[in-house]
Coordinates of C-alpha atoms in Angstrom, one line a residue:
Chain A
M666 CA -28.7 -10.7 8.5
A667 CA -29.2 -8.9 5.2
K668 CA -26.7 -9.6 2.5
R669 CA -23.8 -7.2 2.1
P670 CA -24.6 -4.5 -0.4
T671 CA -22.4 -4.0 -3.5
I672 CA -21.2 -0.5 -3.9
G673 CA -19.7 0.8 -7.1
V674 CA -17.0 3.4 -7.4
L675 CA -17.0 5.4 -10.7
S676 CA -13.5 4.5 -11.9
L677 CA -12.8 6.9 -14.8
Q678 CA -10.5 9.2 -12.9
G679 CA -9.5 10.0 -9.3
D680 CA -8.9 8.1 -6.1
V681 CA -10.8 5.0 -6.8
E682 CA -8.6 2.4 -5.1
E683 CA -8.8 4.4 -1.8
H684 CA -12.6 4.3 -1.9
L685 CA -12.7 0.6 -2.8
H686 CA -10.4 -0.2 0.1
A687 CA -12.4 1.9 2.6
L688 CA -15.8 0.5 1.5
R689 CA -14.5 -3.1 2.0
N690 CA -13.3 -2.0 5.5
A691 CA -16.8 -0.7 6.1
D692 CA -18.3 -4.2 5.4
A693 CA -19.5 -3.6 1.8
K694 CA -18.6 -5.3 -1.4
A695 CA -17.0 -2.8 -3.7
R696 CA -16.2 -2.7 -7.4
G697 CA -15.0 -0.2 -10.0
V698 CA -17.7 0.9 -12.5
K699 CA -17.0 2.5 -15.9
T700 CA -20.0 1.9 -18.2
A701 CA -23.8 2.1 -18.2
E702 CA -24.0 -1.7 -17.9
D703 CA -21.8 -1.7 -14.8
L704 CA -24.1 0.9 -13.2
E705 CA -27.0 -1.6 -13.4
K706 CA -25.3 -4.0 -11.1
V707 CA -24.7 -1.8 -8.0
D708 CA -26.8 -1.0 -4.9
G709 CA -25.0 2.3 -4.2
L710 CA -22.5 4.5 -6.0
V711 CA -19.5 6.6 -5.0
L712 CA -18.2 9.4 -7.2
P713 CA -14.6 9.7 -6.0
G714 CA -12.3 12.7 -5.6
G715 CA -10.6 13.9 -8.9
E716 CA -10.9 16.8 -11.2
S717 CA -14.4 17.9 -11.7
T718 CA -13.8 19.8 -15.0
T719 CA -12.2 16.6 -16.4
L720 CA -15.0 14.3 -15.2
A721 CA -17.8 16.5 -16.5
I722 CA -16.2 16.3 -20.0
V723 CA -15.7 12.6 -19.8
L724 CA -19.3 11.8 -18.5
E725 CA -20.7 13.8 -21.4
R726 CA -18.4 12.3 -24.0
F727 CA -19.0 8.7 -23.1
G728 CA -22.8 9.0 -22.6
L729 CA -22.8 8.4 -18.8
V730 CA -25.0 11.3 -17.8
K731 CA -28.3 9.7 -18.7
P732 CA -27.5 6.3 -16.9
L733 CA -26.4 8.3 -13.8
R734 CA -29.7 10.2 -13.8
E735 CA -31.7 7.0 -14.1
L736 CA -29.7 5.5 -11.2
A737 CA -30.5 8.5 -9.1
A738 CA -34.1 8.5 -10.1
R739 CA -34.4 4.8 -8.9
G740 CA -33.5 6.0 -5.4
T741 CA -30.0 4.3 -5.5
P742 CA -27.9 6.0 -2.8
I743 CA -25.0 8.1 -4.3
W744 CA -22.1 9.8 -2.4
G745 CA -19.7 12.3 -4.0
T746 CA -16.4 13.3 -2.4
C747 CA -14.9 16.6 -3.4
M748 CA -15.2 16.4 -7.2
G749 CA -18.0 14.0 -6.7
M750 CA -20.0 16.5 -4.6
I751 CA -19.4 19.2 -7.2
M752 CA -20.8 16.9 -9.9
M753 CA -23.8 16.2 -7.7
A754 CA -24.6 19.9 -7.0
R755 CA -27.3 21.9 -8.7
S756 CA -24.8 24.6 -9.7
V757 CA -21.3 25.9 -9.4
V758 CA -20.5 29.5 -8.4
G759 CA -19.3 31.5 -11.4
S760 CA -19.2 28.5 -13.8
S761 CA -21.5 27.1 -16.5
Q762 CA -20.0 23.7 -15.9
P763 CA -22.7 21.1 -16.4
T764 CA -23.6 19.2 -13.2
L765 CA -26.0 16.3 -12.3
G766 CA -28.1 18.3 -9.9
F767 CA -28.9 15.6 -7.4
L768 CA -28.2 17.8 -4.4
D769 CA -30.0 21.1 -4.1
I770 CA -26.8 23.0 -3.3
E771 CA -24.7 25.6 -5.0
V772 CA -20.9 24.9 -4.5
K773 CA -17.9 27.1 -4.8
R774 CA -15.0 25.3 -6.4
N775 CA -11.5 25.5 -4.9
A776 CA -13.2 27.6 -2.2
F777 CA -10.4 27.3 0.3
G778 CA -7.8 28.4 -2.3
R779 CA -5.1 26.8 -4.4
Q780 CA -3.1 23.6 -3.3
V781 CA -0.9 25.5 -0.8
E782 CA -4.1 26.2 1.2
S783 CA -5.1 22.5 1.3
A784 CA -5.3 21.3 4.9
E785 CA -6.2 18.7 7.5
L786 CA -9.0 19.8 9.9
R787 CA -10.9 18.1 12.7
L788 CA -14.7 18.0 12.0
H789 CA -17.8 17.5 14.1
I790 CA -20.3 15.6 11.9
D791 CA -24.0 15.3 12.7
G792 CA -24.9 11.7 13.0
I793 CA -21.3 10.5 13.5
E794 CA -20.5 9.7 17.1
G795 CA -17.2 9.8 19.0
K796 CA -14.0 11.8 18.4
P797 CA -13.8 14.5 15.8
F798 CA -13.5 13.2 12.2
P799 CA -10.1 13.9 10.4
G800 CA -11.1 16.0 7.4
I801 CA -8.7 16.1 4.5
F802 CA -9.4 19.1 2.3
I803 CA -7.6 19.2 -1.1
R804 CA -8.4 22.2 -3.4
A805 CA -11.8 21.6 -1.8
P806 CA -15.2 23.1 -2.5
W807 CA -17.6 24.3 0.1
I808 CA -21.4 24.7 0.0
E809 CA -22.3 28.3 -0.7
R810 CA -26.1 27.8 -0.6
A811 CA -28.3 24.9 0.3
G812 CA -32.0 24.3 -0.4
R813 CA -34.5 23.4 2.3
D814 CA -34.2 19.7 1.7
A815 CA -30.4 19.6 1.7
K816 CA -29.3 19.1 5.3
I817 CA -25.8 20.4 6.2
L818 CA -24.1 17.8 8.4
A819 CA -20.7 19.6 9.0
T820 CA -19.3 23.0 8.6
V821 CA -15.9 24.8 8.5
D822 CA -15.9 28.5 9.3
D823 CA -19.7 28.4 8.9
K824 CA -19.5 27.0 5.4
G825 CA -21.1 23.6 4.7
V826 CA -18.7 20.8 3.9
M827 CA -21.0 17.8 4.2
V828 CA -24.6 17.5 3.1
R829 CA -27.4 14.9 2.9
Q830 CA -30.5 15.0 0.9
N831 CA -32.6 11.8 1.0
S832 CA -30.5 9.1 -0.7
F833 CA -27.7 11.6 -1.7
L834 CA -24.6 12.4 0.3
G835 CA -21.8 14.9 -0.4
T836 CA -18.5 15.7 1.3
S837 CA -16.0 18.4 0.5
F838 CA -13.3 16.3 2.2
H839 CA -11.8 12.9 1.6
P840 CA -12.6 10.2 4.2
E841 CA -11.1 7.7 1.8
L842 CA -7.6 9.2 2.5
T843 CA -7.8 8.3 6.2
N844 CA -8.0 5.0 8.1
D845 CA -11.2 6.2 9.7
V846 CA -14.2 4.4 8.1
R847 CA -17.0 6.1 9.9
V848 CA -18.2 8.1 7.0
H849 CA -18.0 5.1 4.7
R850 CA -19.9 3.1 7.3
Y851 CA -22.5 5.9 7.3
F852 CA -22.9 5.6 3.6
V853 CA -23.0 1.8 3.6
E854 CA -25.9 2.1 6.1
M855 CA -27.7 4.4 3.8
V856 CA -27.4 1.7 1.1
E857 CA -28.6 -1.0 3.5
Q858 CA -31.6 1.0 4.4
A859 CA -32.4 1.6 0.8
L860 CA -32.2 -2.1 0.1
V861 CA -34.6 -2.9 3.0
K862 CA -37.1 -0.4 1.7
G863 CA -36.7 -1.9 -1.8
Chain B
M1336 CA -6.9 23.4 13.8
K1337 CA -5.8 23.9 10.2
N1338 CA -2.8 22.0 9.1
K1339 CA -1.5 22.9 5.7
G1340 CA 1.1 21.2 3.6
T1341 CA 1.0 17.9 5.5
K1342 CA 2.2 14.7 3.8
K1343 CA -1.4 13.5 3.4
V1344 CA -2.5 16.7 1.8
K1345 CA 0.5 16.8 -0.6
R1346 CA 0.3 13.1 -1.6
G1347 CA -3.5 13.5 -1.7
L1348 CA -3.5 15.9 -4.6
A1349 CA -1.5 13.3 -6.6
Q1350 CA -4.1 10.7 -5.7
M1351 CA -6.8 12.9 -7.1
L1352 CA -5.0 13.1 -10.4
K1353 CA -4.9 9.3 -10.8
G1354 CA -6.2 7.9 -14.1
G1355 CA -5.7 11.3 -15.7
V1356 CA -3.4 13.0 -18.2
I1357 CA -1.2 16.0 -17.4
M1358 CA -0.2 18.0 -20.5
D1359 CA 2.7 20.4 -21.1
V1360 CA 1.5 23.9 -22.3
T1361 CA 3.3 27.1 -23.2
T1362 CA 0.4 29.5 -23.5
P1363 CA -2.9 30.2 -21.9
E1364 CA -4.6 29.2 -25.2
Q1365 CA -2.9 25.8 -25.1
A1366 CA -3.9 25.4 -21.4
I1367 CA -7.6 26.0 -22.4
I1368 CA -7.3 23.5 -25.2
A1369 CA -5.8 21.0 -22.7
Q1370 CA -8.5 21.6 -20.1
A1371 CA -11.3 21.2 -22.7
A1372 CA -9.8 17.9 -23.9
G1373 CA -10.0 16.5 -20.3
A1374 CA -6.5 17.0 -18.9
V1375 CA -6.4 16.7 -15.1
A1376 CA -3.6 19.3 -14.8
V1377 CA -1.3 21.3 -17.0
M1378 CA 2.5 21.8 -16.8
A1379 CA 3.3 25.5 -17.5
L1380 CA 6.5 25.8 -19.5
E1381 CA 8.3 28.3 -21.7
R1382 CA 9.4 25.6 -24.2
V1383 CA 8.3 22.0 -24.6
P1384 CA 11.1 19.4 -24.2
A1385 CA 11.3 18.8 -28.0
D1386 CA 12.2 22.5 -28.5
I1387 CA 14.5 22.6 -25.5
R1388 CA 16.3 19.7 -27.1
K1389 CA 16.4 21.4 -30.5
E1390 CA 17.5 24.9 -29.3
G1391 CA 19.9 23.8 -26.6
G1392 CA 21.3 26.3 -24.1
V1393 CA 20.4 26.4 -20.4
A1394 CA 16.8 25.6 -19.7
R1395 CA 15.5 27.3 -16.5
M1396 CA 12.2 27.8 -14.6
A1397 CA 9.6 29.3 -16.9
D1398 CA 8.9 33.1 -17.3
L1399 CA 6.6 33.8 -14.3
E1400 CA 4.3 35.9 -16.4
I1401 CA 3.5 32.9 -18.5
V1402 CA 2.9 30.7 -15.5
Q1403 CA 0.6 33.4 -14.0
R1404 CA -1.4 33.8 -17.2
I1405 CA -1.8 30.0 -17.4
M1406 CA -2.9 29.8 -13.8
D1407 CA -5.5 32.5 -14.5
A1408 CA -6.8 30.7 -17.7
V1409 CA -7.8 27.3 -16.2
T1410 CA -9.5 25.8 -13.1
I1411 CA -7.5 22.5 -13.2
P1412 CA -4.2 22.4 -11.2
V1413 CA -1.2 24.1 -12.7
M1414 CA 2.2 22.6 -12.3
A1415 CA 5.6 24.2 -13.1
K1416 CA 9.2 23.0 -13.4
A1417 CA 12.1 24.0 -11.2
R1418 CA 15.7 22.9 -12.0
I1419 CA 17.1 19.9 -10.0
G1420 CA 18.5 21.3 -6.7
H1421 CA 17.4 24.9 -7.4
F1422 CA 15.4 25.4 -4.2
V1423 CA 15.0 29.1 -4.8
E1424 CA 13.2 28.6 -8.1
A1425 CA 11.0 26.3 -6.1
Q1426 CA 10.5 28.9 -3.3
V1427 CA 9.5 31.4 -6.0
L1428 CA 7.0 29.0 -7.7
Q1429 CA 5.5 28.2 -4.2
A1430 CA 5.2 31.9 -3.5
M1431 CA 3.3 32.3 -6.8
G1432 CA 0.8 29.6 -5.7
V1433 CA 1.4 26.9 -8.3
D1434 CA -0.3 23.7 -7.3
F1435 CA 2.6 21.3 -7.9
I1436 CA 6.4 21.6 -8.7
D1437 CA 8.2 19.3 -11.0
E1438 CA 11.9 19.1 -10.0
S1439 CA 12.8 18.2 -13.5
E1440 CA 15.7 16.7 -15.4
V1441 CA 14.2 18.4 -18.5
L1442 CA 15.6 21.7 -17.2
T1443 CA 19.4 22.1 -16.8
P1444 CA 20.4 20.9 -13.3
A1445 CA 21.4 23.7 -10.9
D1446 CA 23.2 21.4 -8.5
D1447 CA 25.2 18.4 -9.6
A1448 CA 25.1 16.6 -6.3
Y1449 CA 21.9 17.4 -4.3
H1450 CA 18.2 17.6 -5.0
I1451 CA 15.8 20.0 -3.2
D1452 CA 14.8 19.2 0.4
K1453 CA 11.1 19.0 -0.6
R1454 CA 9.8 18.3 3.0
E1455 CA 10.3 22.0 3.8
F1456 CA 7.7 23.1 1.3
T1457 CA 3.9 23.4 1.5
V1458 CA 3.5 22.8 -2.2
P1459 CA 3.8 19.2 -3.3
F1460 CA 6.6 18.0 -5.7
V1461 CA 6.9 15.4 -8.4
C1462 CA 10.2 14.0 -9.4
G1463 CA 11.5 11.7 -12.1
A1464 CA 12.9 8.2 -11.5
R1465 CA 14.4 5.4 -13.6
N1466 CA 14.4 2.7 -10.9
L1467 CA 13.2 2.0 -7.3
G1468 CA 16.3 3.5 -5.7
E1469 CA 15.9 6.8 -7.4
A1470 CA 12.2 6.9 -6.6
L1471 CA 12.7 6.1 -2.9
R1472 CA 15.5 8.7 -2.5
R1473 CA 13.2 11.3 -4.1
I1474 CA 10.4 10.2 -1.7
S1475 CA 12.7 10.4 1.3
E1476 CA 13.5 14.0 0.2
G1477 CA 9.7 14.7 0.3
A1478 CA 8.4 14.1 -3.2
A1479 CA 4.6 13.5 -3.1
M1480 CA 4.5 11.9 -6.5
I1481 CA 6.9 10.0 -8.8
R1482 CA 7.0 9.9 -12.6
T1483 CA 9.2 7.6 -14.6
K1484 CA 11.7 9.7 -16.6
G1485 CA 11.5 8.2 -20.0
E1486 CA 13.4 10.4 -22.5
A1487 CA 11.6 13.7 -22.7
G1488 CA 11.0 15.3 -26.1
S1489 CA 12.0 12.1 -28.0
G1490 CA 8.4 11.0 -29.0
N1491 CA 9.8 7.5 -28.3
I1492 CA 8.1 5.4 -25.6
V1493 CA 10.9 2.9 -25.2
E1494 CA 12.7 4.6 -22.3
A1495 CA 9.5 5.3 -20.4
I1496 CA 8.6 1.6 -20.6
R1497 CA 12.1 0.5 -19.6
H1498 CA 11.9 2.8 -16.5
L1499 CA 8.3 1.8 -15.6
R1500 CA 9.1 -2.0 -15.9
Q1501 CA 12.3 -1.4 -13.8
V1502 CA 10.5 0.3 -11.0
N1503 CA 7.8 -2.4 -11.0
D1504 CA 10.3 -5.3 -11.2
D1505 CA 12.3 -3.7 -8.3
I1506 CA 9.1 -3.5 -6.2
R1507 CA 8.1 -7.1 -7.0
R1508 CA 11.6 -8.4 -6.1
L1509 CA 11.5 -6.4 -2.8
A1510 CA 8.1 -7.8 -1.9
S1511 CA 9.4 -11.4 -2.3
L1512 CA 12.5 -11.0 -0.2
P1513 CA 12.8 -12.4 3.4
T1514 CA 12.7 -9.5 5.8
E1515 CA 16.3 -10.0 7.0
E1516 CA 17.6 -9.2 3.6
L1517 CA 15.9 -5.8 3.5
V1518 CA 18.6 -3.8 5.3
S1519 CA 21.3 -4.6 2.9
V1520 CA 18.9 -4.0 0.0
A1521 CA 18.1 -0.6 1.5
R1522 CA 21.9 0.1 1.5
D1523 CA 22.2 -0.9 -2.2
L1524 CA 19.2 1.2 -3.1
G1525 CA 20.6 4.2 -1.2
S1526 CA 17.4 4.5 0.7
S1527 CA 16.2 4.3 4.3
I1528 CA 15.2 0.9 5.7
E1529 CA 11.9 2.2 7.0
I1530 CA 10.7 3.2 3.5
V1531 CA 12.1 0.0 2.0
R1532 CA 10.1 -2.1 4.6
D1533 CA 6.9 0.0 3.8
V1534 CA 7.3 -0.8 0.0
A1535 CA 8.0 -4.4 0.6
K1536 CA 4.9 -4.8 2.7
A1537 CA 2.5 -2.8 0.5
G1538 CA 3.9 -4.0 -2.8
R1539 CA 3.7 -0.5 -4.2
L1540 CA 5.3 3.0 -3.8
P1541 CA 3.9 5.1 -0.9
V1542 CA 3.1 7.8 -3.5
V1543 CA 1.3 7.9 -6.9
M1544 CA 3.4 7.0 -9.9
F1545 CA 2.8 8.4 -13.4
V1546 CA 4.7 7.8 -16.6
A1547 CA 6.5 10.6 -18.5
G1548 CA 8.9 11.0 -21.3
G1549 CA 8.0 9.8 -24.8
V1550 CA 4.2 9.4 -24.8
A1551 CA 3.1 10.3 -28.4
T1552 CA -0.1 8.3 -29.2
P1553 CA -3.2 7.0 -27.5
A1554 CA -1.9 3.5 -27.7
D1555 CA 1.4 4.7 -25.9
A1556 CA -0.7 6.0 -23.1
A1557 CA -2.8 2.8 -22.8
L1558 CA 0.4 0.7 -22.9
C1559 CA 1.8 2.5 -19.9
M1560 CA -1.5 2.2 -18.0
Q1561 CA -1.7 -1.5 -18.7
L1562 CA 1.8 -1.9 -17.4
G1563 CA 0.6 -0.3 -14.1
A1564 CA 1.2 3.4 -14.5
E1565 CA -1.4 5.4 -12.5
G1566 CA -1.6 8.3 -15.0
I1567 CA 0.3 10.0 -17.8
F1568 CA 2.3 13.1 -18.5
V1569 CA 2.4 14.2 -22.1
G1570 CA 5.0 16.7 -22.9
S1571 CA 5.7 17.5 -26.6
G1572 CA 3.3 14.8 -27.7
I1573 CA 0.2 17.1 -27.8
F1574 CA 1.3 20.4 -29.2
K1575 CA 4.0 18.9 -31.6
S1576 CA 1.4 16.7 -33.2
S1577 CA -0.4 17.8 -36.4
E1578 CA -3.8 18.0 -34.6
P1579 CA -3.3 19.0 -30.9
E1580 CA -7.0 19.1 -29.9
K1581 CA -7.8 15.7 -31.4
T1582 CA -4.6 14.1 -30.1
A1583 CA -5.2 15.5 -26.6
K1584 CA -8.8 14.2 -26.5
A1585 CA -7.7 10.8 -27.8
I1586 CA -4.9 10.4 -25.3
V1587 CA -7.3 11.2 -22.5
A1588 CA -9.9 8.7 -23.7
A1589 CA -7.2 6.0 -24.1
T1590 CA -6.0 6.7 -20.6
H1591 CA -9.5 6.4 -19.0
F1592 CA -10.4 3.3 -21.0
F1593 CA -6.9 1.8 -21.2
D1594 CA -8.2 -1.8 -20.8
D1595 CA -10.8 -1.5 -23.6
P1596 CA -9.1 -2.0 -27.1
V1597 CA -12.3 -1.0 -29.0
K1598 CA -12.4 2.4 -27.2
I1599 CA -8.7 2.9 -27.8
M1600 CA -9.2 2.1 -31.5
E1601 CA -12.0 4.5 -31.8
A1602 CA -9.9 7.2 -30.0
S1603 CA -7.0 6.6 -32.3
K1604 CA -8.9 7.2 -35.6
S1605 CA -8.6 10.4 -37.6
I1606 CA -6.4 12.3 -35.2
G1607 CA -3.7 13.3 -37.7
A1608 CA 0.1 12.6 -37.4
P1609 CA 1.8 12.2 -34.0
M1610 CA 5.0 14.2 -33.3
A1611 CA 8.1 13.1 -35.1
G1612 CA 10.1 10.7 -33.0
L1613 CA 13.8 10.2 -32.3
E1614 CA 15.6 6.9 -32.2
I1615 CA 17.3 7.0 -28.8
S1616 CA 20.6 5.8 -30.2
Q1617 CA 20.7 8.8 -32.5
I1618 CA 20.6 11.2 -29.6
P1619 CA 24.1 12.3 -28.7
K1620 CA 25.0 11.0 -25.2
D1621 CA 25.4 14.4 -23.7
Q1622 CA 21.9 15.4 -24.8
L1623 CA 20.2 12.5 -23.0
L1624 CA 18.0 13.9 -20.2
A1625 CA 17.2 10.8 -18.2
G1626 CA 20.7 10.5 -16.7
R1627 CA 20.4 13.8 -14.9
G1628 CA 19.6 13.5 -11.2
W1629 CA 21.4 11.5 -8.5

């Protein structure tokens, strides 16, 4: 059996502990990462939920944009939840906020509305078997437009809320706030496959 | 099926704010400065606590026009304060669409016996606490987030540290007790046995806990984080300092890199003078805010 992959969770701001916990339950080793050196030591990376405006400023200020781009260019799998998906998008509707552009999608921030519109919804996800997945949407974005290579895996009211493009994964919702590890397991498998390919 | 305002969704927003700084602002211009400095949310107010303290009188929910203009100015979540027990102020703030309500001892309490039943609301609430009993009573009432009270508007971190250590000590003690002792502890804490059992088992509160009340410097913020706070509220500390923009950025950096003294040192350089501080013993007893709430 292949060795368990090590997956980093960017631990500057957001729900880091929840992701570490869920990744461990999904049979991965998990650690918080904060610096360029930390990023060298992981087989996969999660950008957690948090505030995208805040993270964009912090990544820029502490010189993490270039190391993240290099990580992505090496083919290391990266998954962004909510804020993380916004950071991975090509662009944000009505905003000049800088993003990393790993996913060929345009996202709409706070697309469902302010916090009072935040909700739990059941989702059918392509590639995840069994009962519907409990989607927790908190001031969540949706995918307004997706390029040809960006495959939408789940929708709410015809809007994309989960996307995969090669080694990159994005979700509008927060699997880390549930006890259901199927999406974490899906990502761990992406990382395992990338390791096998080398 | 959509399901709004569930416990998970309310507590979840607080989880998204972890590791961040929430700043008090009184104008849209200040809100924009706070956002640009990296704040994860802003608290919309009419007066910061230091001014409430100075000017006296009854402090109420902010002017709704100010709150609305702040909501329109930024993309990060906007919080607003309601008086303790004033559930109609809370209803109004929810109707406006604020993202979080702080049922706050900084405002003059509207009810001297009861807090708001926060379970009834779709919007999440944050409440202050000085110890575990107070925190658990607020959580039982539906609070989705706790902040230690500290002493707002004092620029003095000592009360915040006392409250943070107290809550953490209380939790550690609970976690070490044999289970048969938990019922009478729950009675002493004035809290339900179910929630006491949960805390004893998990070794932490079931909601996110930030620190508030007295943070004035980057080192203050990092001290709270090293002592186990999950994030920071800064009230008067930003806009009562000599260089608000620099102070805001520095406190954000020290919060993110709280365990890296070199980064805290770099953040602390050339940021001007912090707000003036008050010795707690010099504040008249009837003007101490932390004792409000029951």
